[in-house]
Amino acid sequence: MGLENSVLKTAPIDPTTLPGRRVRVAVDQPMILDSGATLGPITIAYQTYGQLNADKTNAILVCHALTGDQFVADRHPITGKAGWWSMVVGAGKPLDTNRYFIICANVLGGCMGSTGPMEVRSDTGRPFGLDFPVITVGDMVRAQKLLIDQLGIEQLFAVIGGSMGGMQALQWASAYPERVYAALPIAASARHSAQNIAFHEVGRQAIMADPDWQGGAYFDGAAKPTRGLAVARMAAHITYLSEPALHRKFGRQLQDRTALSFGFDADFQVESYLRHQGITFVDRFDANSYLYITRAMDYFDLAKDHGGVLAEAFRATKVRFCVMSFTSDWLFPTSESRDLVHALNAVAANVSFVEIESDKGHDAFLLDEPEFHRVLRGFLDGAASHRGLPTSGMD
Amino acid sequence: MGLENSVLKTAPIDPTTLPGRRVRVAVDQPMILDSGATLGPITIAYQTYGQLNADKTNAILVCHALTGDQFVADRHPITGKAGWWSMVVGAGKPLDTNRYFIICANVLGGCMGSTGPMEVRSDTGRPFGLDFPVITVGDMVRAQKLLIDQLGIEQLFAVIGGSMGGMQALQWASAYPERVYAALPIAASARHSAQNIAFHEVGRQAIMADPDWQGGAYFDGAAKPTRGLAVARMAAHITYLSEPALHRKFGRQLQDRTALSFGFDADFQVESYLRHQGITFVDRFDANSYLYITRAMDYFDLAKDHGGVLAEAFRATKVRFCVMSFTSDWLFPTSESRDLVHALNAVAANVSFVEIESDKGHDAFLLDEPEFHRVLRGFLDGAASHRGLPTSGMD
């Protein structure tokens, strides 16, 4: 009736064996983090799609969300599933690989090859675990910039992402405005809300309550805090959906039975679905990474970094913004996108704002939402035209 | 940084030593449960306030919510805090103990003295644990009816409750319409939604993931699944509030510090608050009871019990209904109260429906909401007048 023991005993992820590209950055001198700590050298694992043009002006950086990764449009090396944005990134798709050079890097603190708490320290020969410094969205973007520098790209045509990916897009536009032509924060916010911090804290406590977590030093034995991580994922997963979507998808339908069991098995389809989400997540994600990345999101507050005035984060910006939200997203509601747009308006920024009608909740940015994809394509076409890049009409 | 070990090692609740009234029911023949199982004899622990009048027509049954108990307006015997509805129940208050006889019983399956999974079985000499039969809201009400029979009350003047208490009020009106003059379901629903089932399932999995749960048989040693239960409570607690309330109360304010810690301590007030909610809950609640009571709520679906037509649950009813909801309650949103009202209208029931403007979320029914208290008083006065009972104007 609980999450099955056998299912949760998984082989550990070994990020060093994952396919894909890797660079080492901050090699000569370590990166200084927002906390004041230093970190380096840093490995950044990334994927690219399409071809960089001769002027290096057609690069789009895709920033992934909390549990995303660099495998945007590739089959996932652990789960075997299609890439998380393969509906959006590809030949003829809104992020058209016939015209754009798409880059996506696993975030700093992640567990898919970039430096994070799973990385083996050169000095101790053991993984960082909780000795890894607490990082911020600013630090993630700082590391991405080192990658973009190494690729010799002076200015990204666009930085785009949903959820935490949208936070990174905003951070890029704010910290490196001259390096970004357009920024597309989707289902995002300029600061993490109290309710969202609260949900993250539940997830972290679920992980830390698992005795197999061992204070973050679970690398020696076979036991990993998979139960805690699964519970954290289950709680988070509810927040990615909407009540109407859950009702439409599952309602009160029973799972593989015609009557209530009067027990604690998964009677309802929604329970079974949620357990599945928890159980499969632990195969591809590291519990410590979950702690660090949720913390980075909680710390995100662009206004606070600019004297409490959000507009100051974007003063005199030339970046073109496309802000998007979804009507049924209660994790990053439209009101937060609107606050961002007001701040951008206050500094006369070039900004489009579209609220997409959808009942799919926060996850809508990952799903088949034709209107969303049309807006993406349209905005990128307009920006490409201004930037002197081919547009989809020219194909 | 996790929930503190020391704080979570609490003395076990011993429900047999709690103050208050107790009756034994289903003594001669056991009660038949909705599952088909039988249970009996059953202890019901309850409290009363005010005096039963000579005609026994002034009794109001208050039904408590998931983690509530019978100590409606008494100091809580474990926490020492004021009763959970002491703002509503008392002399001169909306449920006026000068005029009404208030009864509240700990629900079947509970852990405050009524028969539940903590009860020691006469046959084995050990607590039921998971051998306790799965119960329903219908079974809870069935047991309450045996108490009301024993008290010699032919007809309750009113049955009232919020959340799961409102489910019980509806169940009373549906199952025993002749025994109820008025029913007041508050912040409730005639069926538990997919999203709510999902949140409950997270809580149950958090408990079951705790190794100290031991398949429900944690009565022998000192260890109890307090960490799992605390996590369950934390997740649930967020759903009882609203985003605006969390924002107003905490926002992104830091707890006892002037700068971020760059660690996993409770930096934000909202984290500290949530941890406190989790830690204090385990002192007063039993993990197995949490499993059983959440399950009962999940199973609640009045329409399903009546051929899929909710109105059939109330056909030809003479009960006077007062349905109340709160604007910011996203756990039991107004739309669910409206569905209920439509069903009641379809059978020409006598029904008042009031949506109270509040930003306090689901918990509003437990808090200082003057408009809510005015509506309660007004409805009860009107019903009392029809019933030939004194009204507040007559004091």
Short mmCIF file of N, CA and C in Angstrom, two decimals, chain A residues 1-3 34-35 130 134-136 139 191-195 197-199 201-202 204-206 208-209 211 213 227-228 231 234-235 238-239 241-243 246-247 250-252 254 260-268 270-271 274-275 288 291-292 294-295 297-301 304 330 336, chain B residues 1-3 34-35 130 134-136 139 191-195 197-199 201-202 204-206 208-209 211 213 227-228 231 234-235 238-239 241-243 246-247 250-252 254 260-268 270-271 274-275 288 291-292 294-295 297-301 304 330 336:
data_model
loop_
_atom_site.label_atom_id
_atom_site.label_comp_id
_atom_site.label_asym_id
_atom_site.label_seq_id
_atom_site.Cartn_x
_atom_site.Cartn_y
_atom_site.Cartn_z
N MET A 1 0.82 -1.21 0.00
CA MET A 1 0.00 0.00 0.00
C MET A 1 0.86 1.26 0.00
N GLY A 2 2.09 1.13 0.51
CA GLY A 2 3.01 2.27 0.43
C GLY A 2 3.77 2.20 -0.88
N LEU A 3 4.66 3.14 -1.09
CA LEU A 3 5.52 3.10 -2.27
C LEU A 3 6.36 1.85 -2.15
N ASP A 34 26.86 33.89 -5.23
CA ASP A 34 26.12 34.93 -4.52
C ASP A 34 26.32 34.83 -3.01
N SER A 35 26.58 33.63 -2.52
CA SER A 35 26.79 33.45 -1.08
C SER A 35 28.14 33.98 -0.64
N LEU A 130 26.09 17.62 1.18
CA LEU A 130 25.68 18.92 1.74
C LEU A 130 26.83 19.90 1.90
N VAL A 134 25.38 26.45 -1.20
CA VAL A 134 24.03 26.81 -1.64
C VAL A 134 24.15 27.80 -2.79
N ILE A 135 23.45 27.49 -3.87
CA ILE A 135 23.56 28.32 -5.07
C ILE A 135 22.24 29.04 -5.33
N THR A 136 22.29 30.00 -6.22
CA THR A 136 21.12 30.81 -6.55
C THR A 136 20.85 30.72 -8.06
N ASP A 139 23.61 32.32 -9.73
CA ASP A 139 24.79 31.47 -9.93
C ASP A 139 24.59 30.53 -11.12
N ARG A 191 9.84 36.75 -8.36
CA ARG A 191 10.17 36.35 -6.99
C ARG A 191 9.29 35.16 -6.62
N HIS A 192 9.87 34.25 -5.84
CA HIS A 192 9.14 33.04 -5.45
C HIS A 192 8.19 33.39 -4.32
N SER A 193 6.93 32.99 -4.45
CA SER A 193 5.91 33.38 -3.48
C SER A 193 6.02 32.58 -2.18
N ALA A 194 5.37 33.09 -1.14
CA ALA A 194 5.35 32.41 0.16
C ALA A 194 4.76 31.01 0.02
N GLN A 195 3.68 30.88 -0.76
CA GLN A 195 3.05 29.57 -0.92
C GLN A 195 4.00 28.60 -1.61
N ILE A 197 7.33 28.75 -1.62
CA ILE A 197 8.38 28.40 -0.65
C ILE A 197 7.85 27.32 0.29
N ALA A 198 6.60 27.47 0.71
CA ALA A 198 6.00 26.50 1.63
C ALA A 198 5.95 25.11 1.00
N PHE A 199 5.51 25.01 -0.24
CA PHE A 199 5.46 23.69 -0.90
C PHE A 199 6.88 23.11 -1.04
N GLU A 201 9.36 23.68 0.94
CA GLU A 201 9.82 23.28 2.27
C GLU A 201 9.24 21.91 2.64
N VAL A 202 8.00 21.64 2.27
CA VAL A 202 7.41 20.32 2.51
C VAL A 202 8.25 19.25 1.80
N ARG A 204 11.39 19.39 0.87
CA ARG A 204 12.71 19.25 1.52
C ARG A 204 12.59 18.48 2.83
N GLN A 205 11.55 18.77 3.59
CA GLN A 205 11.39 18.06 4.87
C GLN A 205 11.07 16.59 4.63
N ALA A 206 10.34 16.29 3.57
CA ALA A 206 10.06 14.88 3.24
C ALA A 206 11.38 14.15 2.97
N MET A 208 14.49 15.10 3.99
CA MET A 208 15.32 15.08 5.20
C MET A 208 14.75 14.15 6.26
N ALA A 209 13.44 13.89 6.22
CA ALA A 209 12.82 12.98 7.19
C ALA A 209 13.13 11.53 6.87
N PRO A 211 15.29 8.49 6.77
CA PRO A 211 16.55 8.13 7.43
C PRO A 211 17.65 7.79 6.43
N TRP A 213 18.43 9.43 3.97
CA TRP A 213 19.07 10.66 3.52
C TRP A 213 20.42 10.85 4.22
N ARG A 227 12.26 7.21 -0.80
CA ARG A 227 10.89 7.39 -0.33
C ARG A 227 10.60 8.85 -0.08
N GLY A 228 11.53 9.51 0.58
CA GLY A 228 11.35 10.94 0.84
C GLY A 228 11.27 11.74 -0.45
N VAL A 231 7.90 11.20 -2.12
CA VAL A 231 6.84 11.98 -1.47
C VAL A 231 6.95 13.45 -1.87
N MET A 234 5.56 13.80 -5.31
CA MET A 234 4.10 13.69 -5.33
C MET A 234 3.45 15.02 -4.92
N ALA A 235 3.95 15.60 -3.84
CA ALA A 235 3.38 16.87 -3.37
C ALA A 235 3.56 17.94 -4.43
N ILE A 238 1.23 17.73 -7.69
CA ILE A 238 -0.14 18.26 -7.60
C ILE A 238 -0.15 19.74 -7.97
N THR A 239 0.90 20.44 -7.54
CA THR A 239 0.92 21.88 -7.78
C THR A 239 1.19 22.22 -9.25
N LEU A 241 -0.37 20.78 -11.69
CA LEU A 241 -1.60 20.55 -12.43
C LEU A 241 -2.65 21.54 -11.95
N SER A 242 -3.86 21.37 -12.41
CA SER A 242 -4.95 22.22 -11.95
C SER A 242 -6.07 21.30 -11.49
N GLU A 243 -6.93 21.83 -10.66
CA GLU A 243 -8.06 21.03 -10.18
C GLU A 243 -8.92 20.60 -11.37
N LEU A 246 -7.18 17.75 -13.20
CA LEU A 246 -7.25 16.50 -12.42
C LEU A 246 -8.65 15.91 -12.49
N HIS A 247 -9.63 16.80 -12.44
CA HIS A 247 -11.02 16.33 -12.48
C HIS A 247 -11.34 15.72 -13.84
N PHE A 250 -9.03 12.39 -14.19
CA PHE A 250 -9.24 11.28 -13.26
C PHE A 250 -10.59 11.31 -12.55
N GLY A 251 -11.04 12.50 -12.19
CA GLY A 251 -12.24 12.59 -11.38
C GLY A 251 -12.11 11.67 -10.19
N ARG A 252 -13.15 10.89 -9.92
CA ARG A 252 -13.11 9.92 -8.82
C ARG A 252 -13.09 8.50 -9.38
N LEU A 254 -12.08 4.84 -10.38
CA LEU A 254 -11.32 3.82 -9.66
C LEU A 254 -10.26 3.21 -10.57
N LEU A 260 -14.80 0.21 -4.28
CA LEU A 260 -13.80 0.63 -3.30
C LEU A 260 -13.23 -0.60 -2.60
N SER A 261 -11.95 -0.54 -2.28
CA SER A 261 -11.29 -1.70 -1.65
C SER A 261 -11.47 -1.70 -0.14
N PHE A 262 -11.87 -0.56 0.43
CA PHE A 262 -11.88 -0.40 1.88
C PHE A 262 -10.52 -0.79 2.46
N GLY A 263 -9.49 -0.23 1.84
CA GLY A 263 -8.13 -0.43 2.30
C GLY A 263 -7.29 0.76 1.89
N PHE A 264 -5.98 0.61 1.94
CA PHE A 264 -5.10 1.74 1.63
C PHE A 264 -4.35 1.55 0.33
N ASP A 265 -4.79 0.60 -0.49
CA ASP A 265 -4.24 0.52 -1.84
C ASP A 265 -4.71 1.74 -2.63
N ALA A 266 -4.14 1.89 -3.82
CA ALA A 266 -4.54 3.02 -4.66
C ALA A 266 -5.90 2.70 -5.30
N ASP A 267 -6.96 3.04 -4.62
CA ASP A 267 -8.31 2.81 -5.16
C ASP A 267 -8.58 3.71 -6.35
N PHE A 268 -8.18 4.97 -6.22
CA PHE A 268 -8.52 5.97 -7.22
C PHE A 268 -7.39 6.12 -8.24
N VAL A 270 -6.30 8.71 -9.54
CA VAL A 270 -5.42 9.84 -9.23
C VAL A 270 -4.33 9.44 -8.23
N GLU A 271 -4.66 8.51 -7.35
CA GLU A 271 -3.65 8.02 -6.40
C GLU A 271 -2.58 7.22 -7.12
N LEU A 274 -0.33 9.43 -9.13
CA LEU A 274 0.58 10.20 -8.29
C LEU A 274 1.71 9.31 -7.75
N ARG A 275 1.37 8.11 -7.34
CA ARG A 275 2.41 7.18 -6.88
C ARG A 275 3.40 6.90 -8.00
N ASN A 288 19.65 15.32 -3.06
CA ASN A 288 20.36 16.55 -2.68
C ASN A 288 20.18 17.65 -3.72
N LEU A 291 17.09 19.41 -3.09
CA LEU A 291 17.20 20.40 -2.01
C LEU A 291 17.82 21.69 -2.53
N TYR A 292 18.92 21.57 -3.25
CA TYR A 292 19.65 22.76 -3.70
C TYR A 292 18.86 23.57 -4.72
N THR A 294 15.52 23.60 -5.29
CA THR A 294 14.34 24.25 -4.70
C THR A 294 14.79 25.48 -3.91
N ARG A 295 15.91 25.36 -3.20
CA ARG A 295 16.41 26.48 -2.41
C ARG A 295 16.74 27.67 -3.32
N MET A 297 15.39 28.43 -6.12
CA MET A 297 14.13 29.06 -6.53
C MET A 297 13.56 29.92 -5.40
N ASP A 298 13.59 29.37 -4.18
CA ASP A 298 13.05 30.12 -3.04
C ASP A 298 13.77 31.46 -2.87
N TYR A 299 15.08 31.44 -3.11
CA TYR A 299 15.89 32.65 -2.90
C TYR A 299 15.66 33.68 -4.01
N PHE A 300 15.04 33.28 -5.11
CA PHE A 300 14.93 34.20 -6.25
C PHE A 300 14.01 35.37 -5.93
N ASP A 301 14.53 36.56 -6.05
CA ASP A 301 13.77 37.78 -5.77
C ASP A 301 14.50 38.94 -6.44
N LYS A 304 14.45 42.44 -4.75
CA LYS A 304 15.30 42.57 -3.56
C LYS A 304 16.75 42.85 -3.96
N TRP A 330 -1.82 27.95 -10.96
CA TRP A 330 -1.95 28.56 -9.63
C TRP A 330 -0.62 28.59 -8.88
N GLU A 336 1.40 37.29 -11.23
CA GLU A 336 2.85 37.49 -11.06
C GLU A 336 3.50 37.91 -12.37
N MET B 1 18.42 21.21 10.58
CA MET B 1 17.70 21.75 9.43
C MET B 1 16.44 20.93 9.12
N GLY B 2 16.47 19.67 9.55
CA GLY B 2 15.25 18.87 9.42
C GLY B 2 14.38 19.07 10.65
N LEU B 3 13.24 18.40 10.69
CA LEU B 3 12.39 18.45 11.87
C LEU B 3 13.17 17.81 13.01
N ASP B 34 -20.10 0.37 6.34
CA ASP B 34 -20.33 0.43 4.89
C ASP B 34 -19.51 -0.61 4.14
N SER B 35 -18.38 -0.99 4.70
CA SER B 35 -17.53 -2.01 4.05
C SER B 35 -18.13 -3.40 4.17
N LEU B 130 -3.56 -1.34 11.84
CA LEU B 130 -4.18 -1.47 10.51
C LEU B 130 -5.23 -2.58 10.43
N VAL B 134 -11.61 -0.16 7.60
CA VAL B 134 -11.72 1.15 6.94
C VAL B 134 -13.16 1.64 7.11
N ILE B 135 -13.28 2.86 7.57
CA ILE B 135 -14.59 3.43 7.86
C ILE B 135 -14.90 4.56 6.89
N THR B 136 -16.15 4.96 6.88
CA THR B 136 -16.61 6.02 5.98
C THR B 136 -17.24 7.14 6.80
N ASP B 139 -20.24 5.80 8.27
CA ASP B 139 -20.04 5.05 9.52
C ASP B 139 -19.86 6.00 10.71
N ARG B 191 -18.86 15.54 -2.40
CA ARG B 191 -17.90 14.50 -2.82
C ARG B 191 -16.49 15.08 -2.78
N HIS B 192 -15.54 14.24 -2.40
CA HIS B 192 -14.17 14.70 -2.30
C HIS B 192 -13.55 14.74 -3.69
N SER B 193 -12.91 15.86 -4.03
CA SER B 193 -12.40 16.05 -5.39
C SER B 193 -11.12 15.27 -5.64
N ALA B 194 -10.79 15.11 -6.90
CA ALA B 194 -9.55 14.41 -7.29
C ALA B 194 -8.34 15.10 -6.68
N GLN B 195 -8.32 16.42 -6.69
CA GLN B 195 -7.17 17.14 -6.14
C GLN B 195 -7.05 16.90 -4.64
N ILE B 197 -8.18 14.26 -2.98
CA ILE B 197 -7.72 12.87 -2.81
C ILE B 197 -6.21 12.83 -2.99
N ALA B 198 -5.73 13.55 -3.99
CA ALA B 198 -4.29 13.57 -4.29
C ALA B 198 -3.50 14.12 -3.10
N PHE B 199 -3.95 15.22 -2.52
CA PHE B 199 -3.23 15.76 -1.35
C PHE B 199 -3.27 14.77 -0.19
N GLU B 201 -3.43 11.57 -0.40
CA GLU B 201 -2.56 10.44 -0.73
C GLU B 201 -1.09 10.81 -0.44
N VAL B 202 -0.71 12.05 -0.70
CA VAL B 202 0.65 12.49 -0.36
C VAL B 202 0.87 12.35 1.15
N ARG B 204 -0.68 10.39 3.28
CA ARG B 204 -0.62 8.97 3.66
C ARG B 204 0.72 8.36 3.29
N GLN B 205 1.20 8.68 2.09
CA GLN B 205 2.48 8.12 1.66
C GLN B 205 3.62 8.65 2.52
N ALA B 206 3.52 9.90 2.96
CA ALA B 206 4.55 10.44 3.84
C ALA B 206 4.59 9.63 5.14
N MET B 208 3.43 6.46 5.58
CA MET B 208 3.82 5.07 5.31
C MET B 208 5.30 4.97 4.93
N ALA B 209 5.88 6.09 4.42
CA ALA B 209 7.30 6.07 4.05
C ALA B 209 8.19 6.16 5.28
N PRO B 211 9.89 4.78 8.31
CA PRO B 211 10.15 3.41 8.79
C PRO B 211 9.55 3.17 10.18
N TRP B 213 6.72 3.86 11.08
CA TRP B 213 5.31 3.50 10.94
C TRP B 213 5.13 1.99 11.11
N ARG B 227 7.85 11.81 12.04
CA ARG B 227 8.37 12.61 10.94
C ARG B 227 7.42 12.56 9.75
N GLY B 228 6.97 11.36 9.44
CA GLY B 228 6.03 11.22 8.33
C GLY B 228 4.75 11.99 8.59
N VAL B 231 5.32 15.72 8.15
CA VAL B 231 5.35 16.11 6.74
C VAL B 231 3.94 16.12 6.16
N MET B 234 2.28 19.24 7.28
CA MET B 234 2.81 20.42 6.60
C MET B 234 2.17 20.58 5.21
N ALA B 235 2.12 19.47 4.47
CA ALA B 235 1.53 19.53 3.13
C ALA B 235 0.07 19.93 3.22
N ILE B 238 -0.77 23.75 4.10
CA ILE B 238 -0.74 24.74 3.01
C ILE B 238 -2.10 24.83 2.33
N THR B 239 -2.75 23.68 2.20
CA THR B 239 -4.04 23.66 1.49
C THR B 239 -5.16 24.31 2.30
N LEU B 241 -4.82 27.13 3.84
CA LEU B 241 -4.64 28.58 3.78
C LEU B 241 -4.86 29.04 2.35
N SER B 242 -4.60 30.31 2.10
CA SER B 242 -4.70 30.81 0.74
C SER B 242 -3.40 31.51 0.42
N GLU B 243 -3.12 31.65 -0.85
CA GLU B 243 -1.90 32.34 -1.25
C GLU B 243 -1.92 33.78 -0.73
N LEU B 246 -1.13 33.74 3.00
CA LEU B 246 0.29 33.45 3.24
C LEU B 246 1.14 34.66 2.89
N HIS B 247 0.77 35.34 1.81
CA HIS B 247 1.54 36.50 1.39
C HIS B 247 1.41 37.62 2.42
N PHE B 250 3.17 36.31 5.83
CA PHE B 250 4.61 36.04 5.83
C PHE B 250 5.36 36.68 4.68
N GLY B 251 4.76 36.71 3.51
CA GLY B 251 5.48 37.19 2.34
C GLY B 251 6.80 36.44 2.23
N ARG B 252 7.86 37.17 1.98
CA ARG B 252 9.20 36.56 1.92
C ARG B 252 10.04 37.01 3.12
N LEU B 254 12.12 37.15 6.44
CA LEU B 254 13.07 36.20 7.02
C LEU B 254 12.75 35.96 8.49
N LEU B 260 19.81 36.08 4.09
CA LEU B 260 19.68 34.67 3.76
C LEU B 260 20.85 33.90 4.39
N SER B 261 20.58 32.68 4.82
CA SER B 261 21.64 31.89 5.48
C SER B 261 22.49 31.12 4.49
N PHE B 262 22.01 30.99 3.26
CA PHE B 262 22.64 30.11 2.27
C PHE B 262 22.84 28.71 2.84
N GLY B 263 21.76 28.22 3.42
CA GLY B 263 21.75 26.87 3.99
C GLY B 263 20.32 26.35 3.97
N PHE B 264 20.07 25.28 4.74
CA PHE B 264 18.74 24.68 4.70
C PHE B 264 17.98 24.87 6.01
N ASP B 265 18.44 25.82 6.84
CA ASP B 265 17.63 26.19 7.99
C ASP B 265 16.39 26.92 7.48
N ALA B 266 15.48 27.18 8.41
CA ALA B 266 14.27 27.90 8.03
C ALA B 266 14.59 29.39 7.90
N ASP B 267 15.00 29.80 6.72
CA ASP B 267 15.31 31.21 6.48
C ASP B 267 14.06 32.07 6.51
N PHE B 268 13.00 31.53 5.89
CA PHE B 268 11.79 32.32 5.72
C PHE B 268 10.80 32.01 6.84
N VAL B 270 7.71 31.69 6.66
CA VAL B 270 6.70 30.71 6.26
C VAL B 270 7.23 29.29 6.46
N GLU B 271 8.53 29.09 6.31
CA GLU B 271 9.10 27.76 6.56
C GLU B 271 9.05 27.41 8.04
N LEU B 274 5.55 26.61 9.12
CA LEU B 274 5.10 25.32 8.63
C LEU B 274 5.74 24.19 9.44
N ARG B 275 7.03 24.32 9.72
CA ARG B 275 7.68 23.30 10.56
C ARG B 275 7.01 23.21 11.92
N ASN B 288 -2.03 6.54 12.43
CA ASN B 288 -3.00 5.63 11.82
C ASN B 288 -4.38 6.29 11.70
N LEU B 291 -4.50 8.23 8.64
CA LEU B 291 -4.76 7.40 7.45
C LEU B 291 -6.25 7.10 7.30
N TYR B 292 -6.87 6.66 8.40
CA TYR B 292 -8.27 6.23 8.32
C TYR B 292 -9.22 7.39 8.03
N THR B 294 -8.52 10.39 6.64
CA THR B 294 -8.37 10.92 5.27
C THR B 294 -9.05 9.98 4.27
N ARG B 295 -8.94 8.67 4.52
CA ARG B 295 -9.57 7.70 3.63
C ARG B 295 -11.09 7.86 3.63
N MET B 297 -12.76 10.54 4.14
CA MET B 297 -13.09 11.74 3.35
C MET B 297 -13.00 11.44 1.86
N ASP B 298 -11.94 10.73 1.46
CA ASP B 298 -11.76 10.41 0.04
C ASP B 298 -12.95 9.60 -0.48
N TYR B 299 -13.46 8.72 0.37
CA TYR B 299 -14.56 7.84 -0.06
C TYR B 299 -15.90 8.57 -0.14
N PHE B 300 -15.95 9.77 0.43
CA PHE B 300 -17.24 10.45 0.52
C PHE B 300 -17.72 10.89 -0.86
N ASP B 301 -18.90 10.45 -1.23
CA ASP B 301 -19.48 10.77 -2.54
C ASP B 301 -20.98 10.48 -2.46
N LYS B 304 -22.86 9.20 -5.60
CA LYS B 304 -22.60 7.80 -5.95
C LYS B 304 -23.47 6.86 -5.13
N TRP B 330 -9.69 27.18 -1.65
CA TRP B 330 -9.43 26.44 -2.90
C TRP B 330 -9.47 24.94 -2.67
N GLU B 336 -18.22 23.91 -5.42
CA GLU B 336 -18.72 22.64 -4.88
C GLU B 336 -19.95 22.87 -3.99
#
